[in-house]
Tab-separated table of C-alpha atoms and ligand atoms in Angstrom:
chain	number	residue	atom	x	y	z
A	26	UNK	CA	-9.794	22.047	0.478
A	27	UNK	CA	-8.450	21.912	4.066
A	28	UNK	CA	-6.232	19.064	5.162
A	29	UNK	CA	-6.979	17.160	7.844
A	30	UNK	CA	-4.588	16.590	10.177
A	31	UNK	CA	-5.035	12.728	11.609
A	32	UNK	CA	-6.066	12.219	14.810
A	33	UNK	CA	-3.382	10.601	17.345
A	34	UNK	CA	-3.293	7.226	18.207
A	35	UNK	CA	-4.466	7.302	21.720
A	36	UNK	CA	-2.294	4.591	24.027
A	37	UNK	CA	-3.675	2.294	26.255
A	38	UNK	CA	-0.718	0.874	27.876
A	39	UNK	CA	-0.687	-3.010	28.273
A	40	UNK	CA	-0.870	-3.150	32.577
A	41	UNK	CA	0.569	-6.615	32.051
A	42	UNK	CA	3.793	-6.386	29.602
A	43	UNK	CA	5.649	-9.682	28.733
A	44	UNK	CA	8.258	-8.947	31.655
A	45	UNK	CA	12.207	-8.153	30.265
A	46	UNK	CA	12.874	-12.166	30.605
A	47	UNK	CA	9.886	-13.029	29.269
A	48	UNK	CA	10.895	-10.741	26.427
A	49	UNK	CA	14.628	-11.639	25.772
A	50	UNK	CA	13.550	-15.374	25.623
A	51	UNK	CA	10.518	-14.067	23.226
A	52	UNK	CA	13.055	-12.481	20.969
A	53	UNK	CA	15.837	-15.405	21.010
A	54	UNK	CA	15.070	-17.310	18.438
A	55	UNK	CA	11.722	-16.207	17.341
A	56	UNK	CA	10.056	-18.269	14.632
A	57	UNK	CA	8.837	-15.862	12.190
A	58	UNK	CA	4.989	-14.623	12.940
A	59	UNK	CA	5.289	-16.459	15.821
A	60	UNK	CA	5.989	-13.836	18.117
A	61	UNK	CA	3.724	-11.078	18.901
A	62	UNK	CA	4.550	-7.567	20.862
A	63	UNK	CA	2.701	-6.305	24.181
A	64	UNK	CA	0.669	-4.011	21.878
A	65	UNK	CA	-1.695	-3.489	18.551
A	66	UNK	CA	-2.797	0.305	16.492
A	67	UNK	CA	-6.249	0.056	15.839
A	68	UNK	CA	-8.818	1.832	14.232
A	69	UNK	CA	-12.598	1.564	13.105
A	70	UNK	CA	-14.570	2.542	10.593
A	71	UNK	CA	-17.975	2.807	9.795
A	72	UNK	CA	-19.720	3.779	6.586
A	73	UNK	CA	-21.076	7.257	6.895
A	74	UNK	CA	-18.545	7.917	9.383
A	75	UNK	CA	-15.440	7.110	8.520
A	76	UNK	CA	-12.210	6.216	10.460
A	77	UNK	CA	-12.798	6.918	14.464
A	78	UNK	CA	-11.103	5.230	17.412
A	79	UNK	CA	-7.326	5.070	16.441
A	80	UNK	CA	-6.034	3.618	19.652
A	81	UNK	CA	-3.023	1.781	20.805
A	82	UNK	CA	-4.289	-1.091	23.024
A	83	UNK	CA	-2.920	-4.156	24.188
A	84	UNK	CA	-2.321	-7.202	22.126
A	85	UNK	CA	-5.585	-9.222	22.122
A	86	UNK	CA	-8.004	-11.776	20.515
A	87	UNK	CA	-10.543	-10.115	18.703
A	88	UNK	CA	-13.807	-10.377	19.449
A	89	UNK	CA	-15.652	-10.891	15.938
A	90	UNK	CA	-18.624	-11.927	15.169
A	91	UNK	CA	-18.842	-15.562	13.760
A	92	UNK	CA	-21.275	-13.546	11.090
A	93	UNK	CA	-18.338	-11.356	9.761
A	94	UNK	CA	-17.953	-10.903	6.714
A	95	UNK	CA	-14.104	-11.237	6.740
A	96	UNK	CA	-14.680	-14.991	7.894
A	97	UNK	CA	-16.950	-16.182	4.678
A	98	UNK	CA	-15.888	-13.881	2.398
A	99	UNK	CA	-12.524	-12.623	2.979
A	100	UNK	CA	-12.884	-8.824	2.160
A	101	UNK	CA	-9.653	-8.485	3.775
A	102	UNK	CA	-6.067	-6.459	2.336
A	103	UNK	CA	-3.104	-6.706	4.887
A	104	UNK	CA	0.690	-5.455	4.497
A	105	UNK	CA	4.122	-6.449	5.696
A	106	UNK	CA	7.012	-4.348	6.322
A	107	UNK	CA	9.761	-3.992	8.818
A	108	UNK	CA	11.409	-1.252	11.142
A	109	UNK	CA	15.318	-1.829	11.757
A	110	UNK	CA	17.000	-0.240	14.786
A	111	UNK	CA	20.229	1.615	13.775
A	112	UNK	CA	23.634	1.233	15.640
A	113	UNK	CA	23.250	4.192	17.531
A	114	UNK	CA	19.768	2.968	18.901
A	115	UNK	CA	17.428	4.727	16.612
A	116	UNK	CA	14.445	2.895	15.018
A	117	UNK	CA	13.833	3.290	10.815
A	118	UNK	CA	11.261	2.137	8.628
A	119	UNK	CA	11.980	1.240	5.189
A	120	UNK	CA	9.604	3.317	2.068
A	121	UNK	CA	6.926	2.709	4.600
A	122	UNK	CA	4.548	5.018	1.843
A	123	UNK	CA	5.306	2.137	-1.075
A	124	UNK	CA	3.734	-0.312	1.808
A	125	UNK	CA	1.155	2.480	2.737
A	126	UNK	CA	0.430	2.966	-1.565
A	127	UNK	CA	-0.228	-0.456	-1.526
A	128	UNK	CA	-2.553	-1.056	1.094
A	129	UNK	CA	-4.819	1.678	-0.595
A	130	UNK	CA	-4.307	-0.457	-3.942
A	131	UNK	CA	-5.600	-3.240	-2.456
A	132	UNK	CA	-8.311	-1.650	-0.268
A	133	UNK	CA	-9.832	-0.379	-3.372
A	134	UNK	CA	-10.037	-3.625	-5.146
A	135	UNK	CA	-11.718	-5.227	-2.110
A	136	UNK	CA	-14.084	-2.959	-1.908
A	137	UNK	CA	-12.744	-1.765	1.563
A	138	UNK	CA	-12.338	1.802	2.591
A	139	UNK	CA	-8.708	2.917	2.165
A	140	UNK	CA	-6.196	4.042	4.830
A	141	UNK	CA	-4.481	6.826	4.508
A	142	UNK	CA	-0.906	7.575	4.216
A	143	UNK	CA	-1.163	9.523	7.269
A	144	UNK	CA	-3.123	6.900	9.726
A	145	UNK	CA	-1.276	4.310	8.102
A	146	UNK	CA	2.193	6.098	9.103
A	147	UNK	CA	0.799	7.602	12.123
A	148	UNK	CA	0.020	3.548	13.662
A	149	UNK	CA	3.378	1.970	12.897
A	150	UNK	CA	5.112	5.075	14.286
A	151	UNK	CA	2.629	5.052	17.800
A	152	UNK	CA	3.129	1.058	17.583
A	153	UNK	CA	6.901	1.040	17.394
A	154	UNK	CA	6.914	3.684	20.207
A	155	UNK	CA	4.658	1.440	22.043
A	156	UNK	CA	6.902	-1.346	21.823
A	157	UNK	CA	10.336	-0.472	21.444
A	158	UNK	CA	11.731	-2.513	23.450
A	159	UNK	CA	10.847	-5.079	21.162
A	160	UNK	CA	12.684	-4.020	18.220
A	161	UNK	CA	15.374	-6.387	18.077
A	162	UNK	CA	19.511	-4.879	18.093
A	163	UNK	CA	21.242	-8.037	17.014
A	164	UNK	CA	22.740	-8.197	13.336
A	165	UNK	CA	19.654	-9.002	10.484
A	166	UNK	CA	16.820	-8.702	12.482
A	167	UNK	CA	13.848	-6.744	12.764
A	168	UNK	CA	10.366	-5.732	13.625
A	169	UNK	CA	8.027	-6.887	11.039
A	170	UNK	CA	4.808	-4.908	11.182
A	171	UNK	CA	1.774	-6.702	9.374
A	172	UNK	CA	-0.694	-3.867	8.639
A	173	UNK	CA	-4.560	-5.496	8.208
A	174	UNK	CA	-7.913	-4.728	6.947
A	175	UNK	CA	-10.627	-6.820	7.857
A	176	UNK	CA	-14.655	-6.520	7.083
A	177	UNK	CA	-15.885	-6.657	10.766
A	178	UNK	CA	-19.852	-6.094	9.864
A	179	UNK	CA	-22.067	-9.311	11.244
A	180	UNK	CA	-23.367	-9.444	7.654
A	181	UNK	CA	-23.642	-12.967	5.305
A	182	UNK	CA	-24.836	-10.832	2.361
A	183	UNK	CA	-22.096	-10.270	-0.518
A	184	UNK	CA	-21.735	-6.764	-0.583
A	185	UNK	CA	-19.341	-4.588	0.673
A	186	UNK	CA	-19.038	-4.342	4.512
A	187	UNK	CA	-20.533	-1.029	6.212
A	188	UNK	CA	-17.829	-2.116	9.652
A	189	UNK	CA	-14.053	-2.805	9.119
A	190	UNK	CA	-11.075	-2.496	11.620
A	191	UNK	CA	-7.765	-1.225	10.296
A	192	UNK	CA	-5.224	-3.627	12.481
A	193	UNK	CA	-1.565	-3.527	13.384
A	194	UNK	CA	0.763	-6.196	14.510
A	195	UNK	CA	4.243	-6.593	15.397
A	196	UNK	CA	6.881	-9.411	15.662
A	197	UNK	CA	10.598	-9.765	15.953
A	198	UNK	CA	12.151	-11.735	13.459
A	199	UNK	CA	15.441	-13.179	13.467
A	200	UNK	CA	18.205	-12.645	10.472
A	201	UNK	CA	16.575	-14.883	7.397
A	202	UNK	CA	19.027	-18.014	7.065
A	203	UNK	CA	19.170	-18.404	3.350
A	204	UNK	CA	19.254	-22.256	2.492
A	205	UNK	CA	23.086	-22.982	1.954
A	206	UNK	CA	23.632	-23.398	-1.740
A	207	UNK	CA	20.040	-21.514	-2.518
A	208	UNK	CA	16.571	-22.878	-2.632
A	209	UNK	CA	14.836	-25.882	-5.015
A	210	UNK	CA	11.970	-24.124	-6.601
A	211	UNK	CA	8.576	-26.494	-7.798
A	212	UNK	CA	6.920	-24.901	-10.831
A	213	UNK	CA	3.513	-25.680	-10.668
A	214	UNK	CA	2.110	-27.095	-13.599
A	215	UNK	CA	-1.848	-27.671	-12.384
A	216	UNK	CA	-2.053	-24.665	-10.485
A	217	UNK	CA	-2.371	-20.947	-11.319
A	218	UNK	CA	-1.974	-18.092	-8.770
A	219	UNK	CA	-4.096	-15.208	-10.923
A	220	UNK	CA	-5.951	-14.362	-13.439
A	221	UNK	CA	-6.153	-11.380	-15.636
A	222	UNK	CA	-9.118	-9.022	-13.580
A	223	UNK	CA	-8.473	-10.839	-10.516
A	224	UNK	CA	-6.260	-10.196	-7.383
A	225	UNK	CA	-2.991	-11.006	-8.518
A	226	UNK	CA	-1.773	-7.425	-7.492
A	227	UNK	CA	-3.728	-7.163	-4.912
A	228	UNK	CA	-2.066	-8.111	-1.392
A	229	UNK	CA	-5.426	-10.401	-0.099
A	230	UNK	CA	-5.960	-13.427	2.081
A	231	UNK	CA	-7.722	-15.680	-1.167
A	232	UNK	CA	-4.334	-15.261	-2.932
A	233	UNK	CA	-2.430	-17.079	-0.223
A	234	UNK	CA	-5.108	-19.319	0.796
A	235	UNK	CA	-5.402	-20.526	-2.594
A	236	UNK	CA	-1.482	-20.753	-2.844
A	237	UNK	CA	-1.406	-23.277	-0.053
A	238	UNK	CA	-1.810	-26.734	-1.862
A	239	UNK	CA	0.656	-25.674	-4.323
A	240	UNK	CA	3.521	-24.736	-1.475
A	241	UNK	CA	2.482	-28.297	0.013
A	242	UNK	CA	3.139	-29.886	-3.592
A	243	UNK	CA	6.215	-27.875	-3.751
A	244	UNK	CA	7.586	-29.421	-0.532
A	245	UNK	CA	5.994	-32.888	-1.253
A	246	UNK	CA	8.791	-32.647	-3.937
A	247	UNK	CA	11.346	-31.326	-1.970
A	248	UNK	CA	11.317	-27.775	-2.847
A	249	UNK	CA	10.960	-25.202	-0.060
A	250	UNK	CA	8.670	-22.741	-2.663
A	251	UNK	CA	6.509	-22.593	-5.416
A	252	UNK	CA	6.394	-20.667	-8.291
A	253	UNK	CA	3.538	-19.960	-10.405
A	254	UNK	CA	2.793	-19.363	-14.708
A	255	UNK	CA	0.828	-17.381	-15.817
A	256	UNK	CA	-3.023	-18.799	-15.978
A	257	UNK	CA	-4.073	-17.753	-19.604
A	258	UNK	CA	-1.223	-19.384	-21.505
A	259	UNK	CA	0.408	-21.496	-19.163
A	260	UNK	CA	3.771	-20.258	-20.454
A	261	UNK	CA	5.189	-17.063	-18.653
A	262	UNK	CA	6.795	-17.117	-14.915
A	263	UNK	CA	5.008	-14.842	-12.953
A	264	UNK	CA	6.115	-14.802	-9.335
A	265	UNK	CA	6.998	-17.140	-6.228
A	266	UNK	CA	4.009	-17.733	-3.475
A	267	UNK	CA	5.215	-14.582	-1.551
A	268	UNK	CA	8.499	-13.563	-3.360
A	269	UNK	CA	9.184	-12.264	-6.837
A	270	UNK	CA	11.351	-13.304	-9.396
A	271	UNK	CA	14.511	-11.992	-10.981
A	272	UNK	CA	17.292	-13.692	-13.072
A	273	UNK	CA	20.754	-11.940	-13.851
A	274	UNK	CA	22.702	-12.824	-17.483
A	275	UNK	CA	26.297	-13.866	-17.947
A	276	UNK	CA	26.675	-10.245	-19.575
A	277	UNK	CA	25.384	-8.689	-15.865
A	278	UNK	CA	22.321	-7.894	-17.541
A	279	UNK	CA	19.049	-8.240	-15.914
A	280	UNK	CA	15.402	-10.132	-16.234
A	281	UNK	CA	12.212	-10.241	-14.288
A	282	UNK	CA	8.898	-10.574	-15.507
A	283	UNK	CA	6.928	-7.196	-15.836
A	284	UNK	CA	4.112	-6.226	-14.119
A	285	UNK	CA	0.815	-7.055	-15.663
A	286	UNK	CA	-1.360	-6.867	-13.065
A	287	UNK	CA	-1.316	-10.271	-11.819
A	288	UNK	CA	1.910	-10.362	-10.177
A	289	UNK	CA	2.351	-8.207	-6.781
A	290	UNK	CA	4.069	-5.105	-6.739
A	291	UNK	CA	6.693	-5.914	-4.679
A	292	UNK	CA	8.396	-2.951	-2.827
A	293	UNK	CA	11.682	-5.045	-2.524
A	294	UNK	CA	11.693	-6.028	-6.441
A	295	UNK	CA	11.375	-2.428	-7.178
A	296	UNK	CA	13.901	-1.227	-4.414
A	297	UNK	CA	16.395	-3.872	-6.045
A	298	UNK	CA	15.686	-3.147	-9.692
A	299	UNK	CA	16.640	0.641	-8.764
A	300	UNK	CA	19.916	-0.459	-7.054
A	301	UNK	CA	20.932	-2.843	-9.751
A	302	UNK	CA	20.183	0.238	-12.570
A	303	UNK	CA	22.307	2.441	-10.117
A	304	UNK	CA	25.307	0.475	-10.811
A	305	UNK	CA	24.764	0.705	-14.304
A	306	UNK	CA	22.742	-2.705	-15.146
A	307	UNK	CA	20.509	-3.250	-17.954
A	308	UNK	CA	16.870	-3.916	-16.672
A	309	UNK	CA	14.910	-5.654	-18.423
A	310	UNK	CA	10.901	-5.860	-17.617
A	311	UNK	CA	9.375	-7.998	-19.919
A	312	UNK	CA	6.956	-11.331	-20.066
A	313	UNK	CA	9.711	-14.593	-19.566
A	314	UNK	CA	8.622	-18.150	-21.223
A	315	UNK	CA	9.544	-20.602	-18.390
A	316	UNK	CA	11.009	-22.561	-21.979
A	317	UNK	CA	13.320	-19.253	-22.112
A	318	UNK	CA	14.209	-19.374	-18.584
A	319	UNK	CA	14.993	-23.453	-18.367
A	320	UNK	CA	17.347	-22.638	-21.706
A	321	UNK	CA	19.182	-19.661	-20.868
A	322	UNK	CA	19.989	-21.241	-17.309
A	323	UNK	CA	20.841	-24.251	-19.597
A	324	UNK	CA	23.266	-22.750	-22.045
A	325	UNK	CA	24.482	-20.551	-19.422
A	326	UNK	CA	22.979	-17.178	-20.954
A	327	UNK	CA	21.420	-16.887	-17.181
A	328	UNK	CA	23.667	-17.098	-14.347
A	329	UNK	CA	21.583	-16.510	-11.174
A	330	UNK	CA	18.017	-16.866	-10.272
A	331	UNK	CA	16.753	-14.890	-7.259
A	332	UNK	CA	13.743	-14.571	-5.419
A	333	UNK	CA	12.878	-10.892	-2.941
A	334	UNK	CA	11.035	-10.237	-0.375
A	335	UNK	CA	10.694	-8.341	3.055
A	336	UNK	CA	10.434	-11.415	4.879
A	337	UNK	CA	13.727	-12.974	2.896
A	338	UNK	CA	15.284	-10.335	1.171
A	339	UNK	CA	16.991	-12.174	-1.337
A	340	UNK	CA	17.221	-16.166	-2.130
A	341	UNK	CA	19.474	-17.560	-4.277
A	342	UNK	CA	17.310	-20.401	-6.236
A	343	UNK	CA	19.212	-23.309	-6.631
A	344	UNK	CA	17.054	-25.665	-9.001
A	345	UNK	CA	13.772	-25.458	-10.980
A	346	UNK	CA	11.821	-28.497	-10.609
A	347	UNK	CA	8.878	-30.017	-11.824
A	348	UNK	CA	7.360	-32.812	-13.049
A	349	UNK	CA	8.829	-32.803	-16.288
A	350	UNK	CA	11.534	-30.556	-15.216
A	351	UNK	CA	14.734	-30.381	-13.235
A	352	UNK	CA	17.580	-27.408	-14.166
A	353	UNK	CA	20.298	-26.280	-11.674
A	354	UNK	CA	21.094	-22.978	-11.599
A	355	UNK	CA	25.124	-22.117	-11.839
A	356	UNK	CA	25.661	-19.332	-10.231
A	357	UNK	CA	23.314	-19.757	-7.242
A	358	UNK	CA	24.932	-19.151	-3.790
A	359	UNK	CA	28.367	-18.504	-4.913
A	360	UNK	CA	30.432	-15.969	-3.933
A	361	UNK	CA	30.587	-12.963	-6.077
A	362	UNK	CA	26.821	-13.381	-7.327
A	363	UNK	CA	24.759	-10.196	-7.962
A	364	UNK	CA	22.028	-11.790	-5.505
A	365	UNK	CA	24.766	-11.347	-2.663
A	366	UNK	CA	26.264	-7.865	-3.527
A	367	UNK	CA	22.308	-6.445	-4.246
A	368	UNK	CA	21.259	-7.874	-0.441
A	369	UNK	CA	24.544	-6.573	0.888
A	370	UNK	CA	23.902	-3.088	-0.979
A	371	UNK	CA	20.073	-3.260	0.196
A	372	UNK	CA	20.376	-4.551	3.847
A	373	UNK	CA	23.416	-2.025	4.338
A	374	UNK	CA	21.388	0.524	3.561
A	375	UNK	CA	18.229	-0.625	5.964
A	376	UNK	CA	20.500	-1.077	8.905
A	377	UNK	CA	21.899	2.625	8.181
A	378	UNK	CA	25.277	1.153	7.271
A	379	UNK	CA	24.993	2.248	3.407
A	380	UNK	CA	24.069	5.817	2.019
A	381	UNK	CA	20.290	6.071	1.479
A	382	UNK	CA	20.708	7.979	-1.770
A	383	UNK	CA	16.947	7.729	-2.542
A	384	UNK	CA	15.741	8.621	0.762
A	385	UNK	CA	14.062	5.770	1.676
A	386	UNK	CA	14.711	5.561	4.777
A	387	UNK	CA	12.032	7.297	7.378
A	388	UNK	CA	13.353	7.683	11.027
A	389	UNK	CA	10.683	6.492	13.010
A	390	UNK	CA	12.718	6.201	16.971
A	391	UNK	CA	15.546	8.771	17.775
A	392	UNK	CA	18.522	7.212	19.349
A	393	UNK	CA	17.759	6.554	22.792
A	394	UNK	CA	20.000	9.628	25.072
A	395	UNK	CA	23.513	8.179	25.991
A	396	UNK	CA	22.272	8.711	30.023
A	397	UNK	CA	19.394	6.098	29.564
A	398	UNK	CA	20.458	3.452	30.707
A	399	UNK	CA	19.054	-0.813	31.505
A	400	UNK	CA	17.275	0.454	34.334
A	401	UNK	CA	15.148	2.591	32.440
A	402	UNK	CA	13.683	5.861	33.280
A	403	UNK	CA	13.807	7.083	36.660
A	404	UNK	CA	10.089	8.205	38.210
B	514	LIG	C1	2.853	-12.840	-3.626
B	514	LIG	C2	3.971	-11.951	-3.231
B	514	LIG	N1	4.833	-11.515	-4.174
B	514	LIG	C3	5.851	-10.693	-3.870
B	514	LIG	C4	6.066	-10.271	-2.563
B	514	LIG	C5	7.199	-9.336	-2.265
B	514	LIG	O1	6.707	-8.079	-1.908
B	514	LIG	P1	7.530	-7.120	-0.951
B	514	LIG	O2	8.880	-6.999	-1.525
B	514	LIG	O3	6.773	-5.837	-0.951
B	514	LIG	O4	7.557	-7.779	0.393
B	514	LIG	C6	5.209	-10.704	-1.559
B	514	LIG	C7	5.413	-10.278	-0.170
B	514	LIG	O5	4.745	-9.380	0.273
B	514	LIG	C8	4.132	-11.556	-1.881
B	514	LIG	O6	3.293	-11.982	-0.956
C-alpha cells in the first residue's frame, strides 16, 4: 500500500502577535497553563472524510456548539509534552512518538478517530516554528504543548461523534519548584481513580474531572496531591492524580506498581525506569499493598518515595497521610537521593547537556545562524 505523505500545516500568521514586551512579561513568571502562545495547529475531521484542514491559525476561542458532544459527554483524549531549547538555540522535543502512541491509545478507547504519528509530529513541529519566540532559554523551562481531541458534532445522542477537531496549544512554563523537603501525599480512602475496563490508561477529561474532589480533600488536609488504590480491593497504590509512583530500597533497588491497565502509561515513569536499569538497578514492576509501602518506609526497607511527570519531573514525597495514616518518608529531599541524581540524569539529557544514548531526543528548531541577531530578520 502507498504511504501517504501528510499534508502541511498551512500558517495563518497571527496579524496581531503579543508584542516582544508583552511577551517577556508573558514568559516571566508564567503560572503553569496560564500562558498561551500567539498561535494553535488545527485540524478537522469528518467521518467519511477523514482529517482535512491542518492549519496553523491564531490562538482563539472556539466556536462550538453548546450541542457538542465534547460538552455532555466528554469524548475527548488530550496529551502533554514539552519542547526544550538547547544552549546553542536549537529547539528539541522529548520521545514526542511515546506522546504521539498515546494519543492513538486513547483515541481508540474514546471512540475518536486517531491521529497519526505523522500529523501529530507534523503540528508540534509547524506550532513550535510558529512560535519560537516563545520557547523559553532560561535554566528548567519549557514549552509545554497540550495536544487535544475533542467531539465537535452538534449531536446529544451517545454515540460516537461523526465531527472532531484535533487541537494544539502551547505555554511556557517556568522551572518546577519542588516543595523544599518533598511533598505530603493524602491517600484517598473513599475515592477510586479507575476501574478495571475503564479509562484508567486512557489520558481523558472524566479521569481528571473525577479526580478533583479528591485533590481538594488532599489539600483540605494539607497535602499538595492525592494518590489513589486500586478500586477492586482497596489495597494496591496505583498512581498520583497526574504523576506516577516509584519508591527506591535501602539496597538501591527499585518499586513501582505495574501497569494493569488502570494506571497511565506515563512516558516519564518509563523514561526513568530505563535510566535507573542503565545504571545497573533492579526494577521491580509489580502490584504494591499500600500496608507494604507504609512498612517498608517504616522499617526503613524503602528509602525514597517519588512521584514523575512532564509537568514536575520528579517530586520527592515527603509524608503519606490519611485518615488513619501518617508515615514520613527518610530519605525524601536529601542530598544524594536517587530522585535527585535520576532528574539530574533525565533533565540533563532534555536540555542537551547529557548523552541521549536512546535517542530520544527529536530536533525540532535548528540553532538560530550566529548573524541573527535581536532585531530579527532584515526585509
Ligand atoms: C494520571 C497521570 N499519571 C501519570 C502521568 C505522567 O505521565 P507523563 O510522564 O507521560 O507525563 C500523568 C501526566 O500526564 C497523568 O495525568
Amino acid at each position: 500500500m502507498e504511504t501517504q505523505t501528510p499534508t502541511p500545516f498551512t500558517v495563518i500568521p497571527n496579524r496581531r502577535p503579543a508584542t516582544d514586551e508583552e511577551r517577556w512579561i508573558a514568559m516571566e513568571d508564567p503560572v503553569f497553563g496560564k500562558v498561551f502562545t500567539d498561535h494553535m495547529a488545527r485540524a478537522t475531521w469528518r467521518d467519511g472524510h477523514g482529517w482535512a484542514d491542518r492549519r496553523i491559525v491564531p490562538l482563539a476561542p472556539l466556536p462550538l456548539h453548546p450541542g457538542a458532544a465534547v460538552l455532555h459527554y466528554a469524548q475527548q483524549a488530550f496529551e502533554g509534552l514539552k519542547a526544550y531549547r538547547h544552549e546553542d538555540g536549537s529547539v528539541w522535543l522529548f520521545r514526542p512518538e511515546a506522546n504521539a502512541a498515546r494519543l492513538a491509545a486513547s483515541c481508540r478507547r474514546m471512540a475518536l478517530p486517531e491521529v497519526s504519528e505523522e500529523d501529530f509530529l507534523a503540528a508540534l513541529e509547524a506550532l513550535i516554528a510558529a512560535d519560537h519566540a516563545w520557547v523559553p532559554g532560561t535554566p528548567g523551562s519549557s514549552l509545554y504543548l497540550r495536544p487535544l481531541v475533542i467531539a465537535t458534532e452538534a449531536s446529544l445522542l451517545v454515540q460516537p461523534a461523526a465531527e472532531v477537531d484535533f487541537i494544539v496549544t502551547a505555554s511556557p512554563v517556568g522551572a518546577y519548584m519542588a516543595a523544599p523537603g518533598g511533598v505530603s501525599i493524602w491517600v484517598s480512602r473513599g475515592y477510586h481513580r479507575a476501574n478495571a475496563g475503564g479509562t484508567g490508561d486512557t489520558k481523558t477529561a472524566g479521569n481528571y474531572a473525577a479526580s478533583m474532589l479528591p485533590q481538594a480533600e488532599a489539600k483540605a488536609h494539607g497535602c499538595q496531591q492525592v494518590l489513589f488504590l486500586d478500586a477492586r480491593e482497596d489495597t494496591y497504590v496505583e498512581e498520583l492524580g497526574g504523576m506516577n509512583l516509584v519508591a527506591v530500597r535501602a539496597d538501591g533497588s527499585i518499586l513501582t506498581p505495574r501497569l494493569t491497565g488502570t494506571i497511565l502509561p506515563g512516558v516519564t515513569r518509563d523514561s526513568i525506569l530505563t535510566l535507573l536499569r542503565d545504571e545497573g538497578r533492579a526494577v521491580e514492576e509489580r502490584d504494591i499493598a499500600l500496608t507494604e509501602l507504609v512498612e517498608g518506609i517504616e522499617s526503613g526497607e524503602i528509602l525514597e518515595l517519588f512521584a514523575c511527570g512532564t509537568a514536575a519531573v520528579v517530586t520527592p514525597i515527603a509524608r503519606l497521610v490519611s485518615d488513619d495514616l501518617d508515615v514520613t518518608v527518610r530519605g525524601a529531599g536529601e542530598g544524594g537521593s536517587v530522585a535527585d541524581a535520576v532528574l539530574a540524569r533525565l533533565t540533563d539529557l532534555q536540555y542537551g547537556r547529557g548523552e541521549d544514548a536512546h535517542g530520544w531526543m527529536r530536533r525540532v528548531l535548528d540553532a538560530p545562524p550566529a548573524e541573527e541577531t535581536a532585531e530579527g530578520d532584515a526585509e
